PDB file of C-alpha atoms in Angstrom:
ATOM      1  CA  MET A 213      -8.727 -26.367  25.920  1.00 56.00           C
ATOM      2  CA  ALA A 214      -8.827 -23.146  27.844  1.00 59.00           C
ATOM      3  CA  ILE A 215      -8.376 -19.778  26.243  1.00 63.00           C
ATOM      4  CA  GLU A 216      -6.498 -17.297  28.355  1.00 58.00           C
ATOM      5  CA  GLN A 217      -7.693 -13.770  28.021  1.00 61.00           C
ATOM      6  CA  ARG A 218      -5.516 -10.875  29.004  1.00 57.00           C
ATOM      7  CA  SER A 219      -6.649  -7.412  29.694  1.00 55.00           C
ATOM      8  CA  PRO A 220      -4.814  -4.620  27.877  1.00 56.00           C
ATOM      9  CA  ASP A 221      -3.433  -3.380  31.186  1.00 56.00           C
ATOM     10  CA  SER A 222      -1.689  -6.661  31.994  1.00 55.00           C
ATOM     11  CA  ALA A 223       0.371  -6.690  28.802  1.00 57.00           C
ATOM     12  CA  VAL A 224       3.870  -5.344  29.051  1.00 59.00           C
ATOM     13  CA  LYS A 225       4.077  -2.133  27.132  1.00 62.00           C
ATOM     14  CA  HIS A 226       7.346  -1.210  25.497  1.00 59.00           C
ATOM     15  CA  ARG A 227       7.252   2.243  24.119  1.00 61.00           C
ATOM     16  CA  HIS A 228       9.966   3.769  22.055  1.00 57.00           C
ATOM     17  CA  ARG A 229      11.121   6.862  23.827  1.00 61.00           C
ATOM     18  CA  GLN A 230      10.474   9.752  21.516  1.00 65.00           C
ATOM     19  CA  GLU A 231      12.555  12.855  21.637  1.00 64.00           C
ATOM     20  CA  GLY A 232      10.723  16.049  21.368  1.00 70.00           C
ATOM     21  CA  PRO A 233      12.061  19.066  19.557  1.00 79.00           C
ATOM     22  CA  GLN A 234      13.485  20.519  22.780  1.00 80.00           C
ATOM     23  CA  ARG A 235      16.895  18.837  22.463  1.00 78.00           C
ATOM     24  CA  HIS A 236      17.166  19.675  18.794  1.00 80.00           C
ATOM     25  CA  ILE A 237      16.371  23.320  19.487  1.00 87.00           C
ATOM     26  CA  VAL A 238      18.986  23.445  22.253  1.00 86.00           C
ATOM     27  CA  VAL A 239      21.613  21.835  20.003  1.00 86.00           C
ATOM     28  CA  PHE A 240      20.733  24.227  17.170  1.00 89.00           C
ATOM     29  CA  ILE A 241      21.090  27.247  19.477  1.00 92.00           C
ATOM     30  CA  PHE A 242      24.402  25.879  20.796  1.00 90.00           C
ATOM     31  CA  SER A 243      25.649  25.425  17.214  1.00 90.00           C
ATOM     32  CA  VAL A 244      24.682  28.999  16.363  1.00 92.00           C
ATOM     33  CA  ILE A 245      26.488  30.261  19.493  1.00 93.00           C
ATOM     34  CA  LEU A 246      29.630  28.300  18.557  1.00 90.00           C
ATOM     35  CA  THR A 247      29.487  29.790  15.054  1.00 91.00           C
ATOM     36  CA  LEU A 248      29.066  33.314  16.436  1.00 92.00           C
ATOM     37  CA  ILE A 249      32.017  32.850  18.808  1.00 88.00           C
ATOM     38  CA  ALA A 250      34.210  31.632  15.945  1.00 88.00           C
ATOM     39  CA  PHE A 251      33.070  34.503  13.705  1.00 89.00           C
ATOM     40  CA  ALA A 252      33.661  37.080  16.459  1.00 88.00           C
ATOM     41  CA  ALA A 253      37.165  35.730  17.101  1.00 84.00           C
ATOM     42  CA  VAL A 254      38.106  36.195  13.442  1.00 86.00           C
ATOM     43  CA  ALA A 255      36.235  39.484  12.925  1.00 88.00           C
ATOM     44  CA  ALA A 256      37.771  41.072  16.041  1.00 82.00           C
ATOM     45  CA  GLY A 257      41.135  41.314  14.360  1.00 79.00           C
ATOM     46  CA  GLY A 258      43.061  41.863  17.600  1.00 82.00           C
ATOM     47  CA  VAL A 259      43.144  38.164  18.433  1.00 80.00           C
ATOM     48  CA  ASN A 260      46.422  36.293  18.114  1.00 86.00           C
ATOM     49  CA  ALA A 261      46.416  34.235  14.893  1.00 84.00           C
ATOM     50  CA  THR A 262      47.526  31.043  16.647  1.00 88.00           C
ATOM     51  CA  PHE A 263      44.806  31.414  19.266  1.00 87.00           C
ATOM     52  CA  ALA A 264      42.203  32.072  16.553  1.00 86.00           C
ATOM     53  CA  VAL A 265      43.190  28.930  14.636  1.00 88.00           C
ATOM     54  CA  ILE A 266      43.086  26.793  17.789  1.00 91.00           C
ATOM     55  CA  LEU A 267      39.726  28.305  18.768  1.00 89.00           C
ATOM     56  CA  LEU A 268      38.307  27.644  15.294  1.00 90.00           C
ATOM     57  CA  LEU A 269      39.489  24.030  15.387  1.00 91.00           C
ATOM     58  CA  VAL A 270      37.961  23.471  18.839  1.00 92.00           C
ATOM     59  CA  MET A 271      34.660  25.023  17.710  1.00 91.00           C
ATOM     60  CA  ALA A 272      34.680  22.873  14.568  1.00 90.00           C
ATOM     61  CA  VAL A 273      35.282  19.664  16.524  1.00 89.00           C
ATOM     62  CA  LEU A 274      32.506  20.540  18.984  1.00 90.00           C
ATOM     63  CA  GLN A 275      30.111  21.203  16.127  1.00 91.00           C
ATOM     64  CA  VAL A 276      31.017  17.909  14.438  1.00 87.00           C
ATOM     65  CA  PHE A 277      30.202  15.984  17.614  1.00 85.00           C
ATOM     66  CA  LEU A 278      26.955  17.888  18.103  1.00 85.00           C
ATOM     67  CA  GLN A 279      25.869  17.371  14.505  1.00 84.00           C
ATOM     68  CA  MET A 280      26.733  13.674  14.480  1.00 82.00           C
ATOM     69  CA  GLY A 281      25.270  12.983  17.897  1.00 78.00           C
ATOM     70  CA  PHE A 282      21.972  14.760  17.608  1.00 78.00           C
ATOM     71  CA  TRP A 283      21.167  15.369  13.952  1.00 76.00           C
ATOM     72  CA  MET A 284      22.519  12.038  12.685  1.00 76.00           C
ATOM     73  CA  HIS A 285      21.254  10.216  15.840  1.00 73.00           C
ATOM     74  CA  LEU A 286      24.587   8.464  16.437  1.00 73.00           C
ATOM     75  CA  LYS A 287      24.039   8.780  20.188  1.00 73.00           C
ATOM     76  CA  ASP A 288      21.232   6.210  20.003  1.00 73.00           C
ATOM     77  CA  LYS A 289      21.625   2.460  20.403  1.00 80.00           C
ATOM     78  CA  GLY A 290      22.318   0.332  17.356  1.00 79.00           C
ATOM     79  CA  HIS A 291      24.588   2.781  15.545  1.00 77.00           C
ATOM     80  CA  LEU A 292      27.926   1.116  16.252  1.00 83.00           C
ATOM     81  CA  ILE A 293      28.583  -0.008  12.668  1.00 86.00           C
ATOM     82  CA  PRO A 294      28.058   3.469  11.116  1.00 84.00           C
ATOM     83  CA  ILE A 295      30.280   4.953  13.835  1.00 83.00           C
ATOM     84  CA  LEU A 296      33.019   2.410  13.109  1.00 88.00           C
ATOM     85  CA  PHE A 297      32.831   3.089   9.362  1.00 89.00           C
ATOM     86  CA  MET A 298      33.045   6.847   9.954  1.00 87.00           C
ATOM     87  CA  LEU A 299      36.039   6.405  12.261  1.00 89.00           C
ATOM     88  CA  GLY A 300      37.678   4.272   9.574  1.00 94.00           C
ATOM     89  CA  GLY A 301      36.985   6.982   7.011  1.00 93.00           C
ATOM     90  CA  PHE A 302      38.456   9.652   9.298  1.00 91.00           C
ATOM     91  CA  PHE A 303      41.541   7.486   9.806  1.00 95.00           C
ATOM     92  CA  ILE A 304      42.022   6.968   6.063  1.00 96.00           C
ATOM     93  CA  ALA A 305      41.408  10.667   5.297  1.00 95.00           C
ATOM     94  CA  GLY A 306      43.823  11.725   8.043  1.00 93.00           C
ATOM     95  CA  THR A 307      46.447   9.328   6.765  1.00 96.00           C
ATOM     96  CA  CYS A 308      46.043  10.691   3.216  1.00 96.00           C
ATOM     97  CA  ILE A 309      46.351  14.281   4.450  1.00 94.00           C
ATOM     98  CA  ILE A 310      49.475  13.512   6.468  1.00 94.00           C
ATOM     99  CA  MET A 311      51.012  11.639   3.542  1.00 94.00           C
ATOM    100  CA  ALA A 312      50.209  14.503   1.132  1.00 93.00           C
ATOM    101  CA  LEU A 313      51.729  17.077   3.480  1.00 91.00           C
ATOM    102  CA  TYR A 314      54.820  14.921   3.932  1.00 90.00           C
ATOM    103  CA  TRP A 315      55.109  14.486   0.166  1.00 87.00           C
ATOM    104  CA  VAL A 316      54.767  18.225  -0.547  1.00 88.00           C
ATOM    105  CA  TRP A 317      56.956  19.551   2.267  1.00 82.00           C
ATOM    106  CA  TRP A 318      59.811  17.059   2.299  1.00 76.00           C
ATOM    107  CA  ASP A 319      60.096  15.887  -1.264  1.00 60.00           C
TER     108      ASP A 319
END
């Protein structure tokens, strides 16, 4: 019976890739910039109301994707089930909002 000895260098090393704080800092700065742009658009006063609402919605959607992707780590592998449940929740919430608006406006 022979015992096979392996040196530590011959073993396959699988390291989990660790993210440093650099990406989180960049995402945080980007979120602050998006917030400042939205605040400036509303505080300016001379901006068309329709444009301001559209700009605020676009900034909000961008921030949601940034927050979910980087702070909640949904960009990583193995997060399909939480993503599917959140999409289902968004669908149900959107349906409830549309139904409530329909009920209030056209009743």
